Amino acid sequence: GAFEQAHNGTLFLDEIGNLDYEIQTYLLRAIQERKIRKVGDEKEFNFNVRIIVASNENLSQKVRNGEFREDLFHRLNEFEIEIPALRDRTDDLDLFVNYFIQETNLELNKNIEGIDDDAFEIMKSHAWPGNIRELKNTIRRACLMTPNEKLISKKELPAEYSNSKLIERIEAFDINTSDENSSNYFKK
């Protein structure tokens, strides 16, 4: 159905690296033949779509590991754009935070004015393993907990964000220390 809806347009397939191997076969066939048949239908539908895919995994590595079809990879990998992880783009963080605050304000009929400096510093130091999805959910949750016409403060952020830099420093110290006795103080 997605191919039919995207006919003469663009089809975006997110997290392509998570597709089951059998589904990859069906997708490859559809892309090569430029036609599909809906389940239970006898008639094939010819489509014309531009396909854009995204993955947070290294698809080349998945091909080498036998987890992703090589022929599908080459069919999709006509042009690659690599976007750095959010933790490597902290200069963009304020743009995303403000956007998600505005989006949440509209969606939830809130009027959050922004984020205070302390909370923003905590967000800048967080590693963002969940990338933009984690940031969006964090802002949404913080907006829900912040009274209207106020700034998001650090108390509305998850507690582990405040401690993430400290934990990283302790783990780095624990890994780099050669004195076994001193590292015992920092074990979890």
Coordinates of C-alpha atoms in Angstrom, one line a residue, residues 3 27 38 69 118-119 129 137 149 162 172:
F3 CA 4.2 2.1 -2.8
L27 CA 11.3 -5.2 -1.4
K38 CA -1.6 -6.2 -3.0
R69 CA 21.0 -8.5 1.1
D118 CA 21.2 25.0 33.6
A119 CA 18.9 22.6 31.9
P129 CA 22.2 7.5 22.5
N137 CA 10.6 12.6 23.8
E149 CA 4.6 30.2 30.5
S162 CA 22.3 15.4 35.3
A172 CA 36.9 6.7 32.0

